[in-house]
CSV table of C-alpha atoms in Angstrom, one decimal:
chain,number,residue,atom,x,y,z
A,1,MET,CA,-8.6,20.8,-16.2
A,2,HIS,CA,-9.2,23.1,-19.2
A,3,GLU,CA,-7.6,22.4,-22.6
A,4,PRO,CA,-5.0,25.0,-23.6
A,5,SER,CA,-7.3,26.1,-26.5
A,6,THR,CA,-9.9,27.3,-24.0
A,7,LEU,CA,-7.4,29.3,-21.9
A,8,PRO,CA,-6.8,33.0,-22.7
A,9,VAL,CA,-3.5,34.9,-22.4
A,10,MET,CA,-3.5,38.7,-22.3
A,11,VAL,CA,-0.5,40.2,-24.0
A,12,ILE,CA,0.0,43.9,-23.3
A,13,ASP,CA,2.7,45.9,-25.1
A,14,ASP,CA,2.9,49.1,-27.0
A,15,GLU,CA,5.2,47.6,-29.6
A,16,PRO,CA,3.1,46.0,-32.4
A,17,HIS,CA,5.7,43.6,-33.6
A,18,LEU,CA,6.1,42.1,-30.1
A,19,ARG,CA,2.3,41.7,-29.8
A,20,ILE,CA,2.1,40.0,-33.2
A,21,THR,CA,5.1,37.6,-32.5
A,22,ALA,CA,3.8,36.6,-29.0
A,23,SER,CA,0.2,36.2,-30.4
A,24,GLN,CA,1.4,33.8,-33.2
A,25,THR,CA,3.5,31.8,-30.7
A,26,LEU,CA,0.6,31.4,-28.3
A,27,GLU,CA,-1.9,30.5,-31.0
A,28,LEU,CA,0.4,27.8,-32.4
A,29,ALA,CA,0.6,26.3,-28.9
A,30,GLY,CA,-3.2,26.2,-28.6
A,31,TYR,CA,-3.8,29.2,-26.4
A,32,THR,CA,-6.2,32.1,-27.1
A,33,PRO,CA,-4.2,35.4,-27.1
A,34,HIS,CA,-5.9,38.7,-26.5
A,35,CYS,CA,-3.6,41.6,-27.4
A,36,PHE,CA,-3.7,45.2,-26.1
A,37,GLU,CA,-1.4,48.2,-26.7
A,38,SER,CA,-2.0,49.7,-23.2
A,39,ALA,CA,-2.7,48.6,-19.7
A,40,GLU,CA,-5.8,50.8,-19.5
A,41,GLN,CA,-7.4,48.9,-22.5
A,42,ALA,CA,-6.8,45.5,-20.8
A,43,LEU,CA,-8.2,46.6,-17.5
A,44,GLU,CA,-11.5,47.7,-19.1
A,45,VAL,CA,-12.2,44.1,-20.3
A,46,LEU,CA,-10.6,42.0,-17.6
A,47,SER,CA,-13.2,39.9,-15.8
A,48,ALA,CA,-12.9,38.9,-12.1
A,49,ASP,CA,-12.7,35.2,-12.9
A,50,PHE,CA,-10.3,35.5,-15.8
A,51,PRO,CA,-8.9,32.0,-16.2
A,52,GLY,CA,-5.6,32.8,-17.9
A,53,VAL,CA,-2.5,34.8,-17.3
A,54,ILE,CA,-1.3,38.3,-18.1
A,55,VAL,CA,1.9,39.1,-20.0
A,56,SER,CA,2.8,42.8,-19.9
A,57,ASP,CA,5.7,45.0,-20.8
A,58,ILE,CA,7.0,47.1,-17.9
A,59,ARG,CA,7.8,50.3,-19.8
A,60,MET,CA,4.7,51.6,-21.7
A,61,PRO,CA,3.1,55.1,-22.1
A,62,GLY,CA,0.5,55.8,-19.5
A,63,MET,CA,0.2,53.0,-16.9
A,64,GLY,CA,3.3,50.9,-16.9
A,65,GLY,CA,3.7,47.2,-16.0
A,66,MET,CA,4.4,47.9,-12.3
A,67,GLY,CA,1.3,50.0,-12.0
A,68,LEU,CA,-0.7,47.3,-13.7
A,69,LEU,CA,0.8,44.7,-11.3
A,70,HIS,CA,-0.3,46.7,-8.3
A,71,GLU,CA,-3.8,47.3,-9.7
A,72,LEU,CA,-4.3,43.6,-10.6
A,73,HIS,CA,-3.0,42.4,-7.2
A,74,ARG,CA,-5.5,44.7,-5.6
A,75,ARG,CA,-8.3,43.1,-7.6
A,76,ASP,CA,-7.0,39.5,-7.4
A,77,PRO,CA,-3.7,38.6,-5.6
A,78,THR,CA,-3.7,35.1,-7.2
A,79,LEU,CA,-3.7,36.2,-10.8
A,80,PRO,CA,-0.3,35.3,-12.4
A,81,ILE,CA,1.3,38.3,-14.0
A,82,ILE,CA,4.4,37.9,-16.2
A,83,LEU,CA,6.4,41.1,-16.8
A,84,ILE,CA,8.6,41.8,-19.8
A,85,THR,CA,11.8,43.8,-18.9
A,86,GLY,CA,14.5,45.4,-21.1
A,87,HIS,CA,17.9,43.8,-21.7
A,88,GLY,CA,20.0,43.9,-18.6
A,89,ASP,CA,17.3,45.5,-16.4
A,90,ILE,CA,17.8,42.9,-13.6
A,91,SER,CA,17.1,45.4,-10.8
A,92,THR,CA,13.6,46.1,-12.2
A,93,ALA,CA,12.9,42.4,-12.6
A,94,VAL,CA,13.9,41.7,-8.9
A,95,GLU,CA,11.6,44.6,-7.8
A,96,ALA,CA,8.8,43.1,-9.9
A,97,MET,CA,9.2,39.7,-8.3
A,98,ARG,CA,9.2,41.2,-4.8
A,99,ALA,CA,6.1,43.1,-5.7
A,100,GLY,CA,4.3,39.8,-6.5
A,101,ALA,CA,4.9,39.2,-10.2
A,102,TRP,CA,4.6,35.5,-11.1
A,103,ASP,CA,7.7,35.6,-13.3
A,104,PHE,CA,9.4,37.9,-15.9
A,105,LEU,CA,10.9,37.6,-19.4
A,106,GLU,CA,13.9,39.6,-20.5
A,107,LYS,CA,13.9,41.0,-24.0
A,108,PRO,CA,14.7,39.5,-26.5
A,109,PHE,CA,13.1,36.2,-25.4
A,110,ALA,CA,12.5,33.0,-27.4
A,111,GLY,CA,9.1,31.5,-28.1
A,112,ASP,CA,9.7,28.5,-25.9
A,113,GLN,CA,10.6,30.8,-23.0
A,114,LEU,CA,7.3,32.5,-23.3
A,115,LEU,CA,5.4,29.2,-23.6
A,116,ASP,CA,7.2,27.7,-20.5
A,117,VAL,CA,6.4,30.6,-18.2
A,118,VAL,CA,2.8,30.9,-19.6
A,119,ARG,CA,2.2,27.1,-19.0
A,120,ARG,CA,3.4,27.4,-15.4
A,121,GLY,CA,1.3,30.5,-14.8
A,122,ILE,CA,-1.8,28.8,-16.3
A,123,GLU,CA,-1.3,25.8,-14.0
A,124,LYS,CA,-1.1,28.1,-11.0
A,125,ARG,CA,-4.2,30.0,-12.1
A,126,GLN,CA,-6.2,26.9,-12.6
A,127,LEU,CA,-5.2,25.7,-9.1
A,128,SER,CA,-6.1,29.0,-7.5
A,129,LEU,CA,-9.6,29.1,-9.2
A,130,GLU,CA,-10.3,25.5,-8.3
A,131,ASN,CA,-9.2,26.0,-4.7
A,132,ASN,CA,-11.4,29.2,-4.5
A,133,ARG,CA,-14.4,27.3,-5.8
A,134,LEU,CA,-13.8,24.5,-3.4
A,135,LYS,CA,-13.3,26.9,-0.5
A,136,ALA,CA,-16.6,28.5,-1.4
A,137,GLU,CA,-18.3,25.1,-1.4
A,138,LEU,CA,-16.8,24.4,2.1
A,139,GLU,CA,-18.2,27.7,3.3
A,140,VAL,CA,-21.6,26.8,2.0
A,141,GLN,CA,-21.3,23.4,3.6
A,142,GLN,CA,-20.5,25.0,7.0
A,143,ALA,CA,-23.5,27.3,6.7
A,144,ALA,CA,-25.9,24.5,5.7
A,145,LEU,CA,-27.7,22.2,8.0
A,146,GLY,CA,-25.5,19.3,8.8
A,147,PRO,CA,-22.6,17.6,6.9
A,148,ARG,CA,-22.9,17.6,3.1
A,149,LEU,CA,-22.2,14.6,0.9
A,150,VAL,CA,-19.6,15.5,-1.7
A,151,GLY,CA,-20.3,14.0,-5.1
A,152,ARG,CA,-22.2,14.4,-8.4
A,153,THR,CA,-23.0,10.8,-9.3
A,154,ALA,CA,-26.6,9.5,-9.5
A,155,ILE,CA,-26.1,7.1,-6.6
A,156,ILE,CA,-24.9,10.0,-4.3
A,157,SER,CA,-27.8,12.2,-5.4
A,158,ARG,CA,-30.3,9.4,-4.5
A,159,LEU,CA,-28.5,9.0,-1.1
A,160,ALA,CA,-28.7,12.7,-0.4
A,161,ALA,CA,-32.5,12.7,-1.3
A,162,MET,CA,-33.0,9.7,1.0
A,163,ILE,CA,-31.2,11.4,3.9
A,164,GLN,CA,-33.3,14.5,3.5
A,165,ARG,CA,-36.5,12.4,3.5
A,166,ILE,CA,-35.5,10.2,6.4
A,167,SER,CA,-34.5,13.2,8.5
A,168,GLN,CA,-38.0,14.6,8.4
A,169,VAL,CA,-39.7,11.4,9.9
A,170,GLU,CA,-39.3,10.0,13.4
A,171,ALA,CA,-38.0,6.5,12.5
A,172,ASP,CA,-35.0,4.5,13.7
A,173,VAL,CA,-32.5,3.9,10.9
A,174,LEU,CA,-30.1,1.1,10.0
A,175,LEU,CA,-27.0,2.2,7.9
A,176,PHE,CA,-25.3,-0.6,6.0
A,177,GLY,CA,-21.9,-0.1,4.3
A,178,GLU,CA,-18.3,-1.1,4.1
A,179,THR,CA,-15.6,0.3,6.4
A,180,GLY,CA,-14.9,3.9,5.5
A,181,THR,CA,-18.1,4.6,3.5
A,182,GLY,CA,-19.1,7.5,5.8
A,183,LYS,CA,-21.7,6.0,8.1
A,184,ASP,CA,-20.9,8.5,10.9
A,185,LEU,CA,-21.2,11.4,8.4
A,186,VAL,CA,-24.6,10.1,7.2
A,187,ALA,CA,-25.8,9.6,10.8
A,188,ARG,CA,-24.8,13.2,11.6
A,189,ALA,CA,-26.4,14.5,8.4
A,190,ILE,CA,-29.7,12.9,9.4
A,191,HIS,CA,-29.6,14.3,12.9
A,192,GLU,CA,-28.6,17.9,11.8
A,193,ARG,CA,-31.4,18.0,9.2
A,194,SER,CA,-34.0,16.8,11.7
A,195,ALA,CA,-36.1,18.6,14.3
A,196,ARG,CA,-33.7,17.2,16.9
A,197,ARG,CA,-30.7,19.2,15.6
A,198,ASN,CA,-30.5,21.4,18.7
A,199,ASN,CA,-30.3,18.4,21.0
A,200,PRO,CA,-27.4,16.0,21.6
A,201,PHE,CA,-25.9,13.7,19.0
A,202,MET,CA,-24.3,10.8,20.9
A,203,ALA,CA,-22.0,8.5,18.9
A,204,ILE,CA,-21.1,5.1,20.4
A,205,ASN,CA,-18.7,2.6,18.8
A,206,CYS,CA,-20.1,-0.7,20.1
A,207,GLY,CA,-16.9,-2.5,19.1
A,208,ALA,CA,-14.6,-0.1,21.1
A,209,VAL,CA,-16.4,-0.2,24.5
A,210,PRO,CA,-15.2,-3.1,26.8
A,211,GLU,CA,-17.9,-5.7,27.2
A,212,ASN,CA,-17.8,-5.5,31.0
A,213,THR,CA,-18.6,-1.7,31.0
A,214,ILE,CA,-20.8,-1.3,27.9
A,215,GLU,CA,-24.1,-1.7,29.8
A,216,SER,CA,-23.0,1.1,32.3
A,217,GLU,CA,-21.8,3.3,29.4
A,218,LEU,CA,-25.2,3.0,27.6
A,219,PHE,CA,-27.7,3.0,30.4
A,220,GLY,CA,-25.8,4.4,33.4
A,221,HIS,CA,-25.7,3.2,37.0
A,222,GLU,CA,-26.6,4.2,40.5
A,223,LYS,CA,-24.0,4.7,43.3
A,224,GLY,CA,-23.1,1.3,44.8
A,225,ALA,CA,-24.6,-0.6,41.9
A,226,PHE,CA,-21.3,-2.6,41.7
A,227,THR,CA,-17.8,-2.5,43.1
A,228,GLY,CA,-16.3,0.8,42.0
A,229,ALA,CA,-19.6,2.6,41.4
A,230,VAL,CA,-18.8,5.5,43.8
A,231,GLU,CA,-21.4,7.8,42.3
A,232,ARG,CA,-24.3,7.9,40.0
A,233,ARG,CA,-23.5,7.9,36.3
A,234,ILE,CA,-25.8,9.1,33.6
A,235,GLY,CA,-25.6,6.8,30.6
A,236,LYS,CA,-25.2,7.9,27.0
A,237,PHE,CA,-28.9,7.0,26.1
A,238,GLU,CA,-30.1,9.2,28.9
A,239,HIS,CA,-27.6,12.0,28.1
A,240,ALA,CA,-28.9,12.0,24.5
A,241,ASN,CA,-32.5,12.3,25.5
A,242,GLY,CA,-34.3,14.5,23.0
A,243,GLY,CA,-31.6,13.9,20.4
A,244,THR,CA,-30.0,11.0,18.5
A,245,VAL,CA,-28.0,8.0,19.5
A,246,PHE,CA,-25.7,6.6,16.9
A,247,LEU,CA,-24.7,2.9,17.5
A,248,ASP,CA,-21.7,2.2,15.2
A,249,GLU,CA,-20.6,-1.4,14.6
A,250,ILE,CA,-23.9,-2.7,16.1
A,251,GLU,CA,-22.9,-6.2,15.2
A,252,SER,CA,-20.2,-6.1,17.9
A,253,MET,CA,-22.8,-5.6,20.7
A,254,PRO,CA,-22.9,-8.6,23.1
A,255,LEU,CA,-25.9,-10.8,22.7
A,256,ALA,CA,-27.0,-10.3,26.3
A,257,LEU,CA,-27.0,-6.5,25.9
A,258,GLN,CA,-29.0,-6.8,22.6
A,259,VAL,CA,-32.0,-8.0,24.7
A,260,LYS,CA,-31.9,-4.7,26.7
A,261,LEU,CA,-31.4,-2.6,23.5
A,262,LEU,CA,-34.5,-4.3,22.0
A,263,ARG,CA,-36.5,-3.3,25.1
A,264,VAL,CA,-35.2,0.3,24.9
A,265,LEU,CA,-36.3,0.5,21.2
A,266,GLN,CA,-39.7,-0.9,22.0
A,267,GLU,CA,-40.5,0.9,25.3
A,268,ARG,CA,-38.4,4.0,24.8
A,269,SER,CA,-37.2,3.9,28.4
A,270,ILE,CA,-34.2,2.7,30.4
A,271,GLU,CA,-33.3,1.6,33.9
A,272,ARG,CA,-29.9,2.5,35.3
A,273,LEU,CA,-28.0,-0.4,36.8
A,274,GLY,CA,-28.9,-0.7,40.5
A,275,ALA,CA,-32.1,1.4,40.1
A,276,ASN,CA,-35.8,0.6,40.1
A,277,GLU,CA,-36.8,3.9,38.5
A,278,VAL,CA,-37.7,3.9,34.8
A,279,VAL,CA,-36.4,6.8,32.8
A,280,PRO,CA,-38.5,7.7,29.8
A,281,LEU,CA,-36.6,8.5,26.6
A,282,ASN,CA,-37.4,10.6,23.6
A,283,LEU,CA,-34.7,9.9,21.0
A,284,ARG,CA,-34.0,8.5,17.6
A,285,VAL,CA,-31.6,5.5,17.3
A,286,ILE,CA,-29.4,5.2,14.2
A,287,ALA,CA,-27.4,1.9,14.0
A,288,ALA,CA,-24.7,1.1,11.6
A,289,THR,CA,-23.1,-2.1,10.5
A,290,LYS,CA,-20.6,-3.4,7.9
A,291,VAL,CA,-21.9,-7.0,8.0
A,292,ASP,CA,-25.1,-8.6,6.8
A,293,LEU,CA,-27.2,-8.7,10.0
A,294,LYS,CA,-29.8,-11.0,8.5
A,295,ALA,CA,-27.1,-13.6,7.8
A,296,ALA,CA,-25.6,-13.0,11.3
A,297,ALA,CA,-29.0,-13.5,12.8
A,298,GLU,CA,-29.4,-16.8,10.9
A,299,GLU,CA,-26.0,-17.9,12.2
A,300,GLY,CA,-26.9,-17.0,15.8
A,301,ARG,CA,-24.4,-14.2,16.0
A,302,PHE,CA,-27.1,-11.5,16.2
A,303,ARG,CA,-30.6,-11.5,17.7
A,304,GLU,CA,-33.2,-12.0,15.0
A,305,ASP,CA,-35.9,-9.9,16.8
A,306,LEU,CA,-33.4,-7.0,17.2
A,307,TYR,CA,-32.6,-7.2,13.5
A,308,TYR,CA,-36.2,-6.9,12.4
A,309,ARG,CA,-36.7,-4.1,14.9
A,310,LEU,CA,-33.8,-2.2,13.4
A,311,ASN,CA,-34.7,-3.0,9.8
A,312,VAL,CA,-37.6,-0.6,9.6
A,313,VAL,CA,-35.6,1.9,7.5
A,314,THR,CA,-32.4,0.6,6.0
A,315,LEU,CA,-30.0,2.9,4.1
A,316,PRO,CA,-27.3,1.2,2.1
A,317,LEU,CA,-24.1,3.4,1.6
A,318,PRO,CA,-22.2,2.9,-1.7
A,319,ALA,CA,-18.6,1.8,-1.7
A,320,LEU,CA,-16.2,4.3,-3.4
A,321,ARG,CA,-15.6,1.9,-6.3
A,322,GLU,CA,-19.4,2.2,-7.1
A,323,ARG,CA,-19.0,6.0,-7.5
A,324,ARG,CA,-15.6,6.4,-9.2
A,325,GLU,CA,-16.6,9.5,-11.0
A,326,ASP,CA,-16.7,11.3,-7.6
A,327,ILE,CA,-13.2,10.3,-6.7
A,328,PRO,CA,-11.3,13.3,-8.1
A,329,LEU,CA,-13.8,15.8,-6.7
A,330,LEU,CA,-13.7,14.1,-3.3
A,331,PHE,CA,-9.9,14.0,-3.3
A,332,GLN,CA,-9.6,17.7,-4.1
A,333,HIS,CA,-12.2,18.5,-1.4
A,334,PHE,CA,-10.2,16.7,1.2
A,335,ALA,CA,-7.0,18.2,-0.1
A,336,VAL,CA,-8.4,21.8,0.3
A,337,VAL,CA,-9.6,21.0,3.8
A,338,ALA,CA,-6.1,19.7,4.7
A,339,ALA,CA,-4.5,22.7,3.1
A,340,ASN,CA,-6.7,25.2,4.9
A,341,ARG,CA,-5.9,23.4,8.2
A,342,SER,CA,-2.1,23.3,7.6
A,343,GLY,CA,-1.6,26.5,5.8
A,344,LEU,CA,-0.2,24.8,2.7
A,345,GLU,CA,-1.4,24.7,-0.9
A,346,ALA,CA,-3.4,21.9,-2.4
A,347,PRO,CA,-2.0,21.2,-5.8
A,348,ILE,CA,-4.6,20.5,-8.5
A,349,LEU,CA,-4.6,17.0,-10.0
A,350,ASP,CA,-3.1,16.3,-13.4
A,351,ASN,CA,-4.3,13.6,-15.7
A,352,GLN,CA,-1.7,11.1,-14.4
A,353,ALA,CA,-2.8,11.6,-10.8
A,354,VAL,CA,-6.5,11.2,-11.7
A,355,ALA,CA,-5.7,8.0,-13.6
A,356,ALA,CA,-3.9,6.7,-10.5
A,357,LEU,CA,-6.9,7.5,-8.3
A,358,LEU,CA,-9.3,5.9,-10.6
A,359,ALA,CA,-7.2,2.7,-11.0
A,360,HIS,CA,-7.0,2.1,-7.3
A,361,ASP,CA,-9.5,-0.4,-5.7
A,362,TRP,CA,-10.1,1.7,-2.5
A,363,PRO,CA,-10.7,-1.0,0.1
A,364,GLY,CA,-10.8,1.7,2.8
A,365,ASN,CA,-13.3,3.7,0.8
A,366,VAL,CA,-13.7,7.4,1.5
A,367,ARG,CA,-11.7,7.2,4.7
A,368,GLU,CA,-8.7,5.9,2.8
A,369,LEU,CA,-9.1,8.6,0.1
A,370,ARG,CA,-9.2,11.3,2.8
A,371,ASN,CA,-6.1,10.0,4.4
A,372,LEU,CA,-4.3,9.9,1.1
A,373,ALA,CA,-5.4,13.5,0.3
A,374,GLU,CA,-4.0,14.7,3.7
A,375,ARG,CA,-0.7,12.9,3.0
A,376,TYR,CA,-0.6,14.4,-0.5
A,377,VAL,CA,-0.8,17.9,0.9
A,378,LEU,CA,1.6,17.4,3.8
A,379,LEU,CA,4.2,15.1,2.2
A,380,GLY,CA,3.5,15.3,-1.5
A,381,ALA,CA,6.3,17.6,-2.3
A,382,ALA,CA,8.8,15.0,-1.0
A,383,PHE,CA,7.6,12.7,-3.8
A,384,ASP,CA,7.2,15.3,-6.6
A,385,TYR,CA,3.4,14.9,-6.0
A,386,ARG,CA,3.4,11.4,-7.5
A,387,LEU,CA,0.2,9.9,-6.3
A,388,ASP,CA,1.1,6.5,-7.7
A,389,MET,CA,4.1,6.5,-5.3
A,390,LEU,CA,2.0,7.4,-2.3
A,391,LEU,CA,-0.6,4.8,-3.3
A,392,GLU,CA,1.8,1.9,-3.9
A,393,GLY,CA,4.3,2.7,-1.2
A,394,ALA,CA,7.1,2.7,-3.8
A,395,ALA,CA,9.5,4.5,-1.5
A,396,ALA,CA,10.8,2.7,1.6
A,397,ASP,CA,8.4,2.8,4.6
A,398,THR,CA,6.1,5.4,3.0
A,399,GLN,CA,3.0,3.1,3.2
A,400,GLU,CA,2.8,3.4,7.0
A,401,PRO,CA,5.7,5.6,8.0
A,402,THR,CA,6.8,5.9,11.7
A,403,LEU,CA,6.4,9.2,13.5
A,404,PRO,CA,10.1,10.1,13.0
A,405,ARG,CA,9.8,9.3,9.3
A,406,GLN,CA,6.6,11.4,9.0
A,407,VAL,CA,8.4,14.3,10.6
A,408,GLU,CA,11.4,13.9,8.2
A,409,LEU,CA,9.1,13.7,5.2
A,410,PHE,CA,7.1,16.7,6.3
A,411,GLU,CA,10.3,18.7,6.8
A,412,LYS,CA,11.5,17.7,3.3
A,413,SER,CA,8.1,18.7,1.9
A,414,LEU,CA,8.1,22.1,3.5
A,415,ILE,CA,11.7,22.9,2.2
A,416,SER,CA,10.8,21.6,-1.3
A,417,GLN,CA,7.7,23.8,-1.4
A,418,SER,CA,9.6,26.9,-0.2
A,419,LEU,CA,12.4,26.3,-2.8
A,420,SER,CA,9.7,26.0,-5.5
A,421,ARG,CA,7.9,29.1,-4.3
A,422,HIS,CA,11.1,31.2,-4.3
A,423,HIS,CA,12.6,29.6,-7.4
A,424,GLY,CA,15.5,28.2,-5.5
A,425,ARG,CA,16.7,31.5,-4.1
A,426,VAL,CA,18.4,30.4,-0.9
A,427,THR,CA,18.2,33.8,0.9
A,428,GLU,CA,14.5,34.1,0.4
A,429,VAL,CA,14.0,30.4,1.4
A,430,CYS,CA,15.9,31.1,4.7
A,431,ARG,CA,13.8,34.1,5.4
A,432,HIS,CA,10.6,32.3,4.7
A,433,LEU,CA,11.5,29.3,6.8
A,434,GLY,CA,13.2,31.4,9.5
A,435,ILE,CA,16.4,29.3,9.6
A,436,PRO,CA,20.1,30.3,9.1
A,437,ARG,CA,21.8,29.7,5.8
A,438,LYS,CA,24.0,26.9,7.2
A,439,THR,CA,21.0,25.1,8.6
A,440,LEU,CA,19.3,25.2,5.3
A,441,TYR,CA,22.3,23.8,3.5
A,442,ASP,CA,22.6,21.0,6.1
A,443,LYS,CA,18.9,20.1,5.5
A,444,LEU,CA,19.3,20.2,1.7
A,445,LYS,CA,22.2,17.7,2.0
A,446,LYS,CA,20.2,15.6,4.4
A,447,HIS,CA,17.2,15.4,2.1
A,448,GLY,CA,19.1,15.2,-1.2
A,449,LEU,CA,17.6,18.5,-2.4
A,450,HIS,CA,19.4,21.0,-4.6
A,451,ALA,CA,18.4,24.7,-4.9
A,452,ASP,CA,19.6,24.9,-8.5
A,453,ASP,CA,16.9,22.3,-9.5
A,454,TYR,CA,14.2,24.8,-8.6
A,455,ARG,CA,15.6,27.7,-10.6
A,456,HIS,CA,14.1,28.6,-13.9
A,457,SER,CA,16.1,29.6,-17.0
A,458,SER,CA,14.9,33.2,-16.6
A,459,ASP,CA,15.8,33.5,-12.9
A,460,PRO,CA,18.5,36.1,-12.1
């Protein structure tokens, strides 16, 4: 996040003494004020990616504050605009809020009132700009070939370069990494960047397929090959012909089947169960494991010849604790994805939240981080967006909440976000949520929420 000293605040007012007073207050607080005596002057210099907020009087010669509000919202609906109203002009203030003003100040106002509303506006603006940047990155990712690794550390840059290099050669690959390090994503990235991208990508979790059916799943069978084989089945290897087969948790494959897999890798052909016909294959095999296969082979838990056949190109995937500098970026990336999917906002991380993320050990790696980001977006408001509470499970049953508890927390989060968005105005919250006033009050009581807690001192 930017330091206050780098963040500009536009003050627009035709009264010189108000511009001078506001400018001095903002400077003392570390902001960079830019003062204008008319809206027209401010519009001439305002950039599209202006990182600060606008503070403008409503009544001015020429373009007034309401006209400025409409023009700025036409340019950028996310830009926070704070309007200054005359004493007792509540109806104008309400009209401004309905038109999309971030907040308003009533003359005469104290310096701390100005700083409070500017601080909150700056936080909103930073969140909007960060989310816009991340959404743009997501659009680039969707347009690019294959999944993209998110991160800026040297270890991730090297991994991305290796993926690009490996994808261009026809070699089987062994991925090695802890649970949750993204082995599936890397396998898909290799496939999508290769010449096989238009052919099937078949992912198989060797630990999830029952041992008595895995051979049929992989290689297929003919009708009558065994009891229950009422028709021919095309196996996953044959279905992926021309593309890529991803064998996750290869260490879980039964030893007897490892012999047949070795033959497939060497001969590039299969025989369906119950058939004599050999089916030639043109495919790449990517295997993944979270254990040391060499050690497993030495202990007799994995075939040594298969290990050496798979070990032609081995790609180690780093644990999240080895790339801690990427954690905040990854978290915000996952939060934006979850927010886009759910229609909610993805709050930007403050220093306390970043510290909580960096202090965690992440035994579940990127998968654990992604799950936390999704809970943060969906349920964070119920915990005042305290990441340390979500991480440590400080509240009862929040670590692994049951489905009814998840629904309850989600409901509380939605109500809390609506209260915050509408500054505790019950009528507007009811309209936003589409529920009667009595129902809202019942739910406020149920969740221990109070509308007054979300009102600001300047609210009517």
